[in-house]
CSV table of C-alpha atoms and ligand atoms in Angstrom, one decimal:
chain,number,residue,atom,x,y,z
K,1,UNK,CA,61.2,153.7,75.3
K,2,UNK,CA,64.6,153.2,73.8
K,3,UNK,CA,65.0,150.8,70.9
K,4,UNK,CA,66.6,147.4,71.5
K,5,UNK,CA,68.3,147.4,68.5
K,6,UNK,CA,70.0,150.8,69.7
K,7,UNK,CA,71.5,149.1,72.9
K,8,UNK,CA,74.9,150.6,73.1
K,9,UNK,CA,75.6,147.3,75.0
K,10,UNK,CA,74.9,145.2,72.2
K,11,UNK,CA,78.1,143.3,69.9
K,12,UNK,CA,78.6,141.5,67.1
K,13,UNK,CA,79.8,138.4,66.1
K,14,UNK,CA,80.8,139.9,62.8
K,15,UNK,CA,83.9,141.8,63.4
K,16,UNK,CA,83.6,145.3,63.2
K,17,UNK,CA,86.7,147.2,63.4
K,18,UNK,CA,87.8,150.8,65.2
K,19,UNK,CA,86.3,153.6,63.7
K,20,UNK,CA,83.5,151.2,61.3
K,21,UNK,CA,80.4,153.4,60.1
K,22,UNK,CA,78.8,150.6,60.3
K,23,UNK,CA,78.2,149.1,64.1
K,24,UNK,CA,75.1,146.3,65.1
K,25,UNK,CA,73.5,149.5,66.2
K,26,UNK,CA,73.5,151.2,62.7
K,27,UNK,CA,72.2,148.4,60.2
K,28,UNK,CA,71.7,150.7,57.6
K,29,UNK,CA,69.9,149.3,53.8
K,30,UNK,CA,71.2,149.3,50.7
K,31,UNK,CA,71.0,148.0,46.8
K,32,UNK,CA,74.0,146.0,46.2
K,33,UNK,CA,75.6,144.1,43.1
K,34,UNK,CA,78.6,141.2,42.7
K,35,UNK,CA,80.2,139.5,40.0
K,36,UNK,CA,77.5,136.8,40.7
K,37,UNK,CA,74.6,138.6,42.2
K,38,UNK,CA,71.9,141.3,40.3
K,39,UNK,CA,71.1,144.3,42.0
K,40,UNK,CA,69.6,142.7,45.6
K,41,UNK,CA,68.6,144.4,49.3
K,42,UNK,CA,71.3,144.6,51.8
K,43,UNK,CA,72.5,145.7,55.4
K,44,UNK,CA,75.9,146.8,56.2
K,45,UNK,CA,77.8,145.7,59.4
K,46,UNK,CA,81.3,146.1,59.6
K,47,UNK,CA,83.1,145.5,56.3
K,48,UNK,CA,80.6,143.0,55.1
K,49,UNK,CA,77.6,143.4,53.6
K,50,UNK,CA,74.7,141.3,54.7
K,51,UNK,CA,72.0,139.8,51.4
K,52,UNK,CA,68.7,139.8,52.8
K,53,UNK,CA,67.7,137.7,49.9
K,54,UNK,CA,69.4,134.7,51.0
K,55,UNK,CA,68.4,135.8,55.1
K,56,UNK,CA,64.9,136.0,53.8
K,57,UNK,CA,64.6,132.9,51.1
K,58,UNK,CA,66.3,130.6,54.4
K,59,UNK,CA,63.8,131.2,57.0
K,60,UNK,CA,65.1,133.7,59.3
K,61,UNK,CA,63.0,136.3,58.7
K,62,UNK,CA,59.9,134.4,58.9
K,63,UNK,CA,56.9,135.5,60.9
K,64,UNK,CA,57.5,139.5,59.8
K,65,UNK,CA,54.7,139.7,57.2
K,66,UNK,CA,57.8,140.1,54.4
K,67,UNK,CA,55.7,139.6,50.8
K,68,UNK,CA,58.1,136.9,48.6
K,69,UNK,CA,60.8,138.4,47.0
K,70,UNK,CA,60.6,141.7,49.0
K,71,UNK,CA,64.5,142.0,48.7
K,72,UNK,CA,65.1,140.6,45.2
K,73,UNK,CA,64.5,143.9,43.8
K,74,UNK,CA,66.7,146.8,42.4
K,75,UNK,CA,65.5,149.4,44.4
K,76,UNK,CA,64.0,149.8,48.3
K,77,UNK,CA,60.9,151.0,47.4
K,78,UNK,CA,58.6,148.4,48.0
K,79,UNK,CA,60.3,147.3,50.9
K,80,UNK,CA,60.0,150.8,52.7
K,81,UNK,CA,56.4,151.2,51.5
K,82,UNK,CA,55.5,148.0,54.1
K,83,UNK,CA,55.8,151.3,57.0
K,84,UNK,CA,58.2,151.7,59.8
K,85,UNK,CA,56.4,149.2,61.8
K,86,UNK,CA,57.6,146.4,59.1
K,87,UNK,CA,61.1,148.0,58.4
K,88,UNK,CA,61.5,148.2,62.3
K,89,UNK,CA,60.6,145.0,62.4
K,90,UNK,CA,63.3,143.6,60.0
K,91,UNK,CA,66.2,145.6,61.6
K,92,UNK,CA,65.3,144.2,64.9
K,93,UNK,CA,65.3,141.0,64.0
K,94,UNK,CA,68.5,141.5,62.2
K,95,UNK,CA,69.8,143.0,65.3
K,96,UNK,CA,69.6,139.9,66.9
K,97,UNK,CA,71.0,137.5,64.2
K,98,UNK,CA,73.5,139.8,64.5
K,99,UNK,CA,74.0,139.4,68.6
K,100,UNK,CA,76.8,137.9,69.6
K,101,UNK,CA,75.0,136.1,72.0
K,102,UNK,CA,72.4,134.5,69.6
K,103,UNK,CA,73.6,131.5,67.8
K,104,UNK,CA,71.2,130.9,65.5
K,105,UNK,CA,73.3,132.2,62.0
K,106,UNK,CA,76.6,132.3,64.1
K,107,UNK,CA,77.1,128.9,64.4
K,108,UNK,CA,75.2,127.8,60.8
K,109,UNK,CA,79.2,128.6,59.1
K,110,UNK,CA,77.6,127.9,56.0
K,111,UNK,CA,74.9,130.2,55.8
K,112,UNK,CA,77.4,132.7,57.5
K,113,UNK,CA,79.9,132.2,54.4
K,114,UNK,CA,77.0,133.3,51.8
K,115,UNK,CA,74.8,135.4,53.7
K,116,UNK,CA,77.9,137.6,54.4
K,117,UNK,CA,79.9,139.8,51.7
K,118,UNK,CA,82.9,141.6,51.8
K,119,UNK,CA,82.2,144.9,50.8
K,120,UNK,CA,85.3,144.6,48.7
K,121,UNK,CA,83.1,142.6,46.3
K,122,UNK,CA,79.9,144.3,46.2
K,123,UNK,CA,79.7,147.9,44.0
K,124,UNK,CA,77.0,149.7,45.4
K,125,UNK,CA,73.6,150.9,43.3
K,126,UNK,CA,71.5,153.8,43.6
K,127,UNK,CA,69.2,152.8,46.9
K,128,UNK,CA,65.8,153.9,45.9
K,129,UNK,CA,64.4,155.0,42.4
K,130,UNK,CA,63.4,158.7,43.6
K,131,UNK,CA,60.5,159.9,41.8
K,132,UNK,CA,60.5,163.6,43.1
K,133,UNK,CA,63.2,166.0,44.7
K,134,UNK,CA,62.9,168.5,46.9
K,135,UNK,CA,65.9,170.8,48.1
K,136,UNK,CA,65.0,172.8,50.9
K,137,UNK,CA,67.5,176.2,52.1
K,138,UNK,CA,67.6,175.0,56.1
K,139,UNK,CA,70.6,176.7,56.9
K,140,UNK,CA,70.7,180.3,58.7
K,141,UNK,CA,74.4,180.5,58.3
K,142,UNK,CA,74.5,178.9,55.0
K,143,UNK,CA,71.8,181.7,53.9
K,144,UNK,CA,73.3,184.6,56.1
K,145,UNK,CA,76.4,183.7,54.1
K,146,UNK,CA,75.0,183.6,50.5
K,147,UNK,CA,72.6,186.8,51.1
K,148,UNK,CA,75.8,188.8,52.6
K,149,UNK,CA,78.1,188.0,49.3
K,150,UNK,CA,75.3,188.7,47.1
K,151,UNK,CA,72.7,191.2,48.5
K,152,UNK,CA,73.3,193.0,51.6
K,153,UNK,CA,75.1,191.8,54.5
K,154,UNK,CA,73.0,194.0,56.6
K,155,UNK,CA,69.5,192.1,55.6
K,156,UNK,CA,71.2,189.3,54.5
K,157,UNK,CA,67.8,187.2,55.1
K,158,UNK,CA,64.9,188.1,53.0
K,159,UNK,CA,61.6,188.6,54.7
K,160,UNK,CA,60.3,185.2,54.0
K,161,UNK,CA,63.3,183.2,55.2
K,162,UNK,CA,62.0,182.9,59.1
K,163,UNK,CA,58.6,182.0,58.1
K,164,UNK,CA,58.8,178.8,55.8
K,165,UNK,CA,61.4,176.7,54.9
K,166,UNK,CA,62.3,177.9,51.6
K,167,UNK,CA,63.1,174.8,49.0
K,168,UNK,CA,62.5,174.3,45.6
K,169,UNK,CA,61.5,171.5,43.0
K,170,UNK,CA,64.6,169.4,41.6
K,171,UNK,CA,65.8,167.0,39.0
K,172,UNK,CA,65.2,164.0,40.2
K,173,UNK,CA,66.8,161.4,37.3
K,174,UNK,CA,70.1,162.9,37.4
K,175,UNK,CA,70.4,161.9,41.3
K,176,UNK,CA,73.6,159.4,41.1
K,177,UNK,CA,75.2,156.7,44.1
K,178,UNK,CA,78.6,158.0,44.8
K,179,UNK,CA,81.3,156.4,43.0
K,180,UNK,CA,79.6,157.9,39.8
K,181,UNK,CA,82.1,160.3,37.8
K,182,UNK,CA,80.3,163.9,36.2
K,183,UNK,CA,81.4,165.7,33.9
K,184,UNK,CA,81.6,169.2,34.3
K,185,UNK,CA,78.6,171.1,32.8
K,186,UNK,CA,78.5,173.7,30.4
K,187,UNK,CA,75.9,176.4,29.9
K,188,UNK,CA,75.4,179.9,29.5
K,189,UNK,CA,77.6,182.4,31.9
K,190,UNK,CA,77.6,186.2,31.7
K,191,UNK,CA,80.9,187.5,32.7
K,192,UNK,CA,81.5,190.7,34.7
K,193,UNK,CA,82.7,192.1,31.8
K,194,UNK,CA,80.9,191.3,29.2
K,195,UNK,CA,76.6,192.4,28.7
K,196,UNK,CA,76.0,189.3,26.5
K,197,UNK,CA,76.6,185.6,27.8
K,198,UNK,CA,78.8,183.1,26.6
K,199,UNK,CA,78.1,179.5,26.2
K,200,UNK,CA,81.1,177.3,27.6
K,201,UNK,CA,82.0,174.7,30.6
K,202,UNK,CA,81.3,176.4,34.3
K,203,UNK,CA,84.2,177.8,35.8
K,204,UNK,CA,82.7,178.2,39.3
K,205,UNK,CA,82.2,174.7,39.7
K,206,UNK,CA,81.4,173.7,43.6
K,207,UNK,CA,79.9,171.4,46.1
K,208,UNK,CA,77.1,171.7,48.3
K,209,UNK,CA,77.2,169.6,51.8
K,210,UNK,CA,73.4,168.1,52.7
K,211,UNK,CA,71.8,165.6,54.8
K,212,UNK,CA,68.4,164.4,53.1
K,213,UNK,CA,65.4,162.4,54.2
K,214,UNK,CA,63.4,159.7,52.1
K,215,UNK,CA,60.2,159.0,52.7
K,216,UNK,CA,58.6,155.8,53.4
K,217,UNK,CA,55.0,156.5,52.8
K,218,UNK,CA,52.6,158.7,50.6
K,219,UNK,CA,49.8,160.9,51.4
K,220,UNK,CA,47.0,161.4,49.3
K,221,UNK,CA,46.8,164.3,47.2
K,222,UNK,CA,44.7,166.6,48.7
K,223,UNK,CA,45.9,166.0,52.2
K,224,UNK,CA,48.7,166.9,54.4
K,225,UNK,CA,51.3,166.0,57.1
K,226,UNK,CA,51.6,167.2,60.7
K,227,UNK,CA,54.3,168.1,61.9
K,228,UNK,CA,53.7,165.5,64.6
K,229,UNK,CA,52.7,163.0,61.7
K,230,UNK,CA,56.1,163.8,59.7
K,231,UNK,CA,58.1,160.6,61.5
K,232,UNK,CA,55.9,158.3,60.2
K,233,UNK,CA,56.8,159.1,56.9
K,234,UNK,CA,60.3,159.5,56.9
K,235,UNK,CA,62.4,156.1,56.4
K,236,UNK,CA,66.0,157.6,56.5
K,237,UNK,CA,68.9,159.5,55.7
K,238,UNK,CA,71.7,159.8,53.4
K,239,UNK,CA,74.5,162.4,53.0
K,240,UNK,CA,74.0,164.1,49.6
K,241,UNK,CA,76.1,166.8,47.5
K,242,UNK,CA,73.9,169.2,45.3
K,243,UNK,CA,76.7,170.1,42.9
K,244,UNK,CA,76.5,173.8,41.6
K,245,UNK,CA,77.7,175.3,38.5
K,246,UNK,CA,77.7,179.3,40.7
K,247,UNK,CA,78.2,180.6,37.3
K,248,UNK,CA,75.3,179.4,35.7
K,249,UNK,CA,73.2,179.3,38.6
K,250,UNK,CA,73.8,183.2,38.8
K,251,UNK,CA,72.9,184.1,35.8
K,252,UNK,CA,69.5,181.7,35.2
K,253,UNK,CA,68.0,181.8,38.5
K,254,UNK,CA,65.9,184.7,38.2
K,255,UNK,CA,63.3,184.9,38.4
K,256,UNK,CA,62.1,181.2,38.8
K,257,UNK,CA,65.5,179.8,40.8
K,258,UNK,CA,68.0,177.1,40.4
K,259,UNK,CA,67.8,175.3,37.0
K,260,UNK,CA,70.4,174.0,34.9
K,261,UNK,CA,73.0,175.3,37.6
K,262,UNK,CA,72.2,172.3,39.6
K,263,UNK,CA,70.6,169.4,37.5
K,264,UNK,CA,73.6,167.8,35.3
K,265,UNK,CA,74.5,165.8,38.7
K,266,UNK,CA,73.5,164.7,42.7
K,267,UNK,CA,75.6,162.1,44.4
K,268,UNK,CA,74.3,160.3,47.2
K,269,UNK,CA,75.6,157.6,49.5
K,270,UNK,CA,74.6,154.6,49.1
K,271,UNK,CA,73.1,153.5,52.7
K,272,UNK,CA,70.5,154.8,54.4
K,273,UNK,CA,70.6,155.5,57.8
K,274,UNK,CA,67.1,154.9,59.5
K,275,UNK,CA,65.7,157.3,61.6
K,276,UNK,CA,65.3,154.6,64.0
K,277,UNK,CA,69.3,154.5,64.1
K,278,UNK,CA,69.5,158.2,64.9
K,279,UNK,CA,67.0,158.4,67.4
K,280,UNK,CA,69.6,158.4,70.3
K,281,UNK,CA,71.4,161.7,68.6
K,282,UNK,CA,68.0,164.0,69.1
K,283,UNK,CA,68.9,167.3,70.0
K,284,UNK,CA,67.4,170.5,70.0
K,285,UNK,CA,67.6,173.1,67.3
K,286,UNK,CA,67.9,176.5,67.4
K,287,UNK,CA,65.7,178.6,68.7
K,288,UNK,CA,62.9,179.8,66.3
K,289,UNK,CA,62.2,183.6,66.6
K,290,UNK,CA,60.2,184.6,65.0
K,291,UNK,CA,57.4,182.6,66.0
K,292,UNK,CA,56.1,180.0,63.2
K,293,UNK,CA,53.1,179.6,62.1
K,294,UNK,CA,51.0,177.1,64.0
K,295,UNK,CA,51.1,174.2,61.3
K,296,UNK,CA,54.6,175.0,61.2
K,297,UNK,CA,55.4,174.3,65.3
K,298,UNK,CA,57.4,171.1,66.1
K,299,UNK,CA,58.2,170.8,69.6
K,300,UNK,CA,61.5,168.6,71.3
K,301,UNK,CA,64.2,167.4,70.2
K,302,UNK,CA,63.7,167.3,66.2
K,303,UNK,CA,67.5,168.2,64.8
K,304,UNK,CA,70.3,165.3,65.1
K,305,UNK,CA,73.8,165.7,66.1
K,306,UNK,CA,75.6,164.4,62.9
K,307,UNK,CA,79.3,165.6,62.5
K,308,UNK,CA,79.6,166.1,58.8
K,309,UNK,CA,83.1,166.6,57.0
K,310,UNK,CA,84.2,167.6,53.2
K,311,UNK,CA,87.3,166.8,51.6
K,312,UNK,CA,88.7,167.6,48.3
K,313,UNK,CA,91.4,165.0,46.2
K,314,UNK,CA,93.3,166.7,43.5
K,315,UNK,CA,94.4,164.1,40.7
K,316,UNK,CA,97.4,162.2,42.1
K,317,UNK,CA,97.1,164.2,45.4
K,318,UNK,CA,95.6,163.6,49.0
K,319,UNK,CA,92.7,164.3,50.3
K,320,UNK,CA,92.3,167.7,52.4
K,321,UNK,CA,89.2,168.5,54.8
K,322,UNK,CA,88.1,171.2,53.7
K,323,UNK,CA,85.3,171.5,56.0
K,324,UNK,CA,83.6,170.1,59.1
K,325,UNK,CA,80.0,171.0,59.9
K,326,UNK,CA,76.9,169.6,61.6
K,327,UNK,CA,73.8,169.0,61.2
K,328,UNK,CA,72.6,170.1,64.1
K,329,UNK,CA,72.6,173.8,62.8
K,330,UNK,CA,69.9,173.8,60.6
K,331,UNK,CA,67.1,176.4,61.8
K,332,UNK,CA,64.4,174.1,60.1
K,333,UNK,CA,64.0,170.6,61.0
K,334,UNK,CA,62.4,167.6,59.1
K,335,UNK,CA,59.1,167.6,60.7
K,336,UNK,CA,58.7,171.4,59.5
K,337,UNK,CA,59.7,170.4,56.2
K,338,UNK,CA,57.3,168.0,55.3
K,339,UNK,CA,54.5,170.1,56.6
K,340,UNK,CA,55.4,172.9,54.8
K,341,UNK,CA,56.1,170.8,51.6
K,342,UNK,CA,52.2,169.3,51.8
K,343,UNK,CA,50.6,171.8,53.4
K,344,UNK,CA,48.6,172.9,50.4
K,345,UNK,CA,47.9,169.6,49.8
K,346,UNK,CA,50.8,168.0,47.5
K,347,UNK,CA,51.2,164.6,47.5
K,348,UNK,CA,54.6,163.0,48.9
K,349,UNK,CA,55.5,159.5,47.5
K,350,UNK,CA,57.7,156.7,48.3
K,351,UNK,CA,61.1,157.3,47.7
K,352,UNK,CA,61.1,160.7,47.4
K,353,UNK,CA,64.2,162.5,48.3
K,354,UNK,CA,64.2,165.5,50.1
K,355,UNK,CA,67.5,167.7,50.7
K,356,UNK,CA,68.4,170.4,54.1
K,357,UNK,CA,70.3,172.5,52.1
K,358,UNK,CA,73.7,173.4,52.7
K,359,UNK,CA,74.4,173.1,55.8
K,360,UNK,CA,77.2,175.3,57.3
K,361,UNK,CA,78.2,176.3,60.7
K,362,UNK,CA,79.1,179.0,62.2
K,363,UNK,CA,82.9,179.7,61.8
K,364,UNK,CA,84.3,179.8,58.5
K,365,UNK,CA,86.1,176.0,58.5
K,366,UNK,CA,82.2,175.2,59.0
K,367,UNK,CA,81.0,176.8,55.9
K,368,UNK,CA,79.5,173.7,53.5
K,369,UNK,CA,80.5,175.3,49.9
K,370,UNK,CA,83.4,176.6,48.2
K,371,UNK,CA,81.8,179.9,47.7
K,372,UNK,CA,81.4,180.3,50.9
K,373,UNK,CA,84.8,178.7,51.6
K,374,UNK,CA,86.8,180.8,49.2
K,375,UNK,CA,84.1,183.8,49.5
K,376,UNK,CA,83.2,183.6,46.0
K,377,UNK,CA,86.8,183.6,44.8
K,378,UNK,CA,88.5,186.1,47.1
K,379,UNK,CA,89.7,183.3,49.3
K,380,UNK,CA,91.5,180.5,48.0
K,381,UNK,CA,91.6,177.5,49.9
K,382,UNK,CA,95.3,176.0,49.8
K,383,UNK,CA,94.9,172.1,49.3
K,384,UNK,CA,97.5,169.3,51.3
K,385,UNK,CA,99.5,169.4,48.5
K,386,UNK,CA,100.0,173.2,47.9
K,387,UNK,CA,97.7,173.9,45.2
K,388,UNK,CA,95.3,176.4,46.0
K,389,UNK,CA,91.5,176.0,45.1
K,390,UNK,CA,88.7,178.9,44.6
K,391,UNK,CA,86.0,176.4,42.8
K,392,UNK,CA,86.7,172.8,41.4
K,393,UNK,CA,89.1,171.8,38.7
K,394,UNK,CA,88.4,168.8,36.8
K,395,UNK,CA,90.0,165.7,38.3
K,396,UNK,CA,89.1,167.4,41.9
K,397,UNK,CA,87.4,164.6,44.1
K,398,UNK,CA,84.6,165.6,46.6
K,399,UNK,CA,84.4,163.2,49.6
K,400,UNK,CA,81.5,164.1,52.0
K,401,UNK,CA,81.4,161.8,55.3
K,402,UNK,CA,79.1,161.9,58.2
K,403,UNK,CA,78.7,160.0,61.3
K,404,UNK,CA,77.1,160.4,64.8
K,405,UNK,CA,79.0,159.3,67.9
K,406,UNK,CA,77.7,158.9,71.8
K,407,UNK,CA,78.4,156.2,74.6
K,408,UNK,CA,81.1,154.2,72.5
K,409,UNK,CA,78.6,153.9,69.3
K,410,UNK,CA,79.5,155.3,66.0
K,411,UNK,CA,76.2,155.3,63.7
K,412,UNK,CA,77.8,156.3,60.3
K,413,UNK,CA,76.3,157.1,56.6
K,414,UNK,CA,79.4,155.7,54.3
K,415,UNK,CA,81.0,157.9,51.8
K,416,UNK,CA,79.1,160.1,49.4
K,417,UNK,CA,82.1,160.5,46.6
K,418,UNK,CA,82.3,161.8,43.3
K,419,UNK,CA,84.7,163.1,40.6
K,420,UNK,CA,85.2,166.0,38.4
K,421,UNK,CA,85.5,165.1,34.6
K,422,UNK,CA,86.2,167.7,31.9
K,423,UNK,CA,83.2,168.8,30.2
K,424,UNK,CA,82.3,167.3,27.1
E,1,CA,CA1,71.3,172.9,47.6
């Protein structure tokens, strides 16, 4: 049964202008901070941002089995650990404060003038401490693409790639909310030329475009999640760039993989988007052939139709899309991820984060990284203001958006920005 709160019928009495990410059908949660407030639990609707301290400590979330001082924390955790059937709970019945037919906080003006925030005021905070990352390799193009540059375009794929979602372990403390700056790393790099490496700041500095899950709930060590199970444990999304030194990534990953190519940085946006939200942009994913094995099957609609965008901003220039994608490409969905991640029994916990991978598409203005973009440097990309780009330079701005859209409703994540800084 469709989800009230999802009603594309439904409107605000908070205004929410053309185009918002943030409609009464998203209510996405987030960790916010003002000039007078610590860091404290919030929903966004429109260009405000909604405390859920004050909501909670006034009575109008009474009756929803809400522990004191859920919100009055610095990170979701604890709040998403109460289960979906609490957290549905809460955006329901935020839903209908929210109504513009419901006058309970409408017509209170003063609890409406402190309950609601301009988002010019608020700087947003890193939305869940993350205790473990996971960054999975989802994307058949994205693979196809990397395998053909590096390997052989004929068997681009290796023999393991239809069978399991490959992923690896990350870093998860250097996960940052976008907004934060990073410097650009520096490590060792063997140039064509040379047989011995150097030790100096990357020069194939890039972005990687990914969607990624958190999860609401742990499982025991020992045990394992069903594919069929895997919704249950998932609280929501977030857009997330995996920035990549290619330089040092090529030279250190083998044979063990990514390492200190990838963990001087992650930006994330700052809302997530509950699965609940997305439910009504289900669609199906590509076809899986070969077959999977059977703890690996997930039937229905299991991928999500979320347009995804890049764009660069040179220092004192404008921003240039550089890419528009989807998630709905990825060959490997989230329900096969987290079985495969716990199949042999590792334990998930709250607040982990887990990434798709770069997600490209299948024409080359799809493609989710600059090497795939500029095909490893063969390719420059011209920018809007005539400068031409084959990795980032420092000052470069990355700007990943994403947002669904279907019958009128926009459900969108927010902005996952960050900067390039010289190295240090
Ligand atoms: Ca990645």
């Amino acid at each position: 049964m469709p989800l009230a709160a999802n009603n594309p019928e439904l409107k605000s009495w908070v205004h929410v202008p053309a185009g918002s990410d943030f409609p009464i059908q998203n209510l996405p949660f987030g960790i916010f901070k003002t000039r007078y407030l610590s860091a404290v639990a919030g929903v966004a609707i429109g260009d405000y941002v909604l405390d859920l301290v004050y909501l909670h400590e006034n009575g109008y979330l009474d009756g929803l089995g809400l522990p004191p001082g859920i919100f009055n924390q610095k990170h979701l955790n604890d709040f998403i650990a109460l289960g979906r059937k609490t957290t549905r709970a809460v955006r329901n019945r935020i839903s209908e404060l929210l109504r513009a037919d419901v006058d309970e906080l409408q017509q209170n003006i003063a609890a409406r003038e402190i309950a609601l925030i301009p988002v010019t005021e608020v700087q947003m905070q890193l939305p869940v401490q993350i205790p473990n990352y996971t960054d999975f390799y989802s994307s058949e193009e994205h693979a196809t693409n990397v395998g053909s540059m590096f390997r052989d375009p004929k068997n681009a794929l290796l023999p393991n790639w239809k069978h399991l979602p490959v992923g690896y372990h990350g870093r998860a403390s250097s996960i940052v909310v976008s907004g934060t700056n990073l410097h650009r790393p520096k490590g060792q790099i063997k140039l064509p030329d040379s047989d011995l490496p150097v030790f100096c700041p990357s020069q194939k500095l890039d972005f990687e475009l990914e969607l990624a899950f958190i999860t609401g709930k742990q499982n025991p060590l020992g045990t394992h999640i069903t594919t069929a199970e895997a919704e249950e444990y998932i609280f929501g999304f977030v857009l997330f760039n995996d920035w990549s030194a290619r330089d040092i990534q090529q030279w250190e990953y083998v044979p063990l993989g990514p390492f200190l190519g990838k963990n001087f940085g992650s930006t994330i946006s700052p809302w997530i988007v509950t699965l609940d939200a997305l439910e009504p942009f289900r669609v199906q994913g590509p076809e899986q052939f070969p077959h999977v094995l059977p703890y690996l099957a997930a039937s229905g609609k299991k991928n999500f139709d979320i347009n995804l965008e890049v764009l660069i901003q040179p220092e004192d220039g404008e921003l240039t899309t550089v890419c528009r994608s989807n998630a709905k490409y990825l060959y490997w969905n989230v329900n096969q991820q987290l079985a495969h991640q716990t199949i042999n029994g590792c334990n998930v916990q709250v607040g982990d984060l887990y990434a798709s991978g770069t997600i490209s598409g299948p024409s080359p203005g799809s493609y989710g990284s600059l090497l795939e973009l500029s095909w490893n440097g063969q390719r420059p990309l011209q920018l809007a203001n005539g400068a031409h780009r084959k990795f980032l330079e420092d000052g470069d701005a990355v700007v990943i958006k994403g947002f669904a859209e279907k019958d009128g409703v926009r459900i969108g994540f927010g902005l996952c920005e960050g900067k390039i800084l010289p190295a240090l």
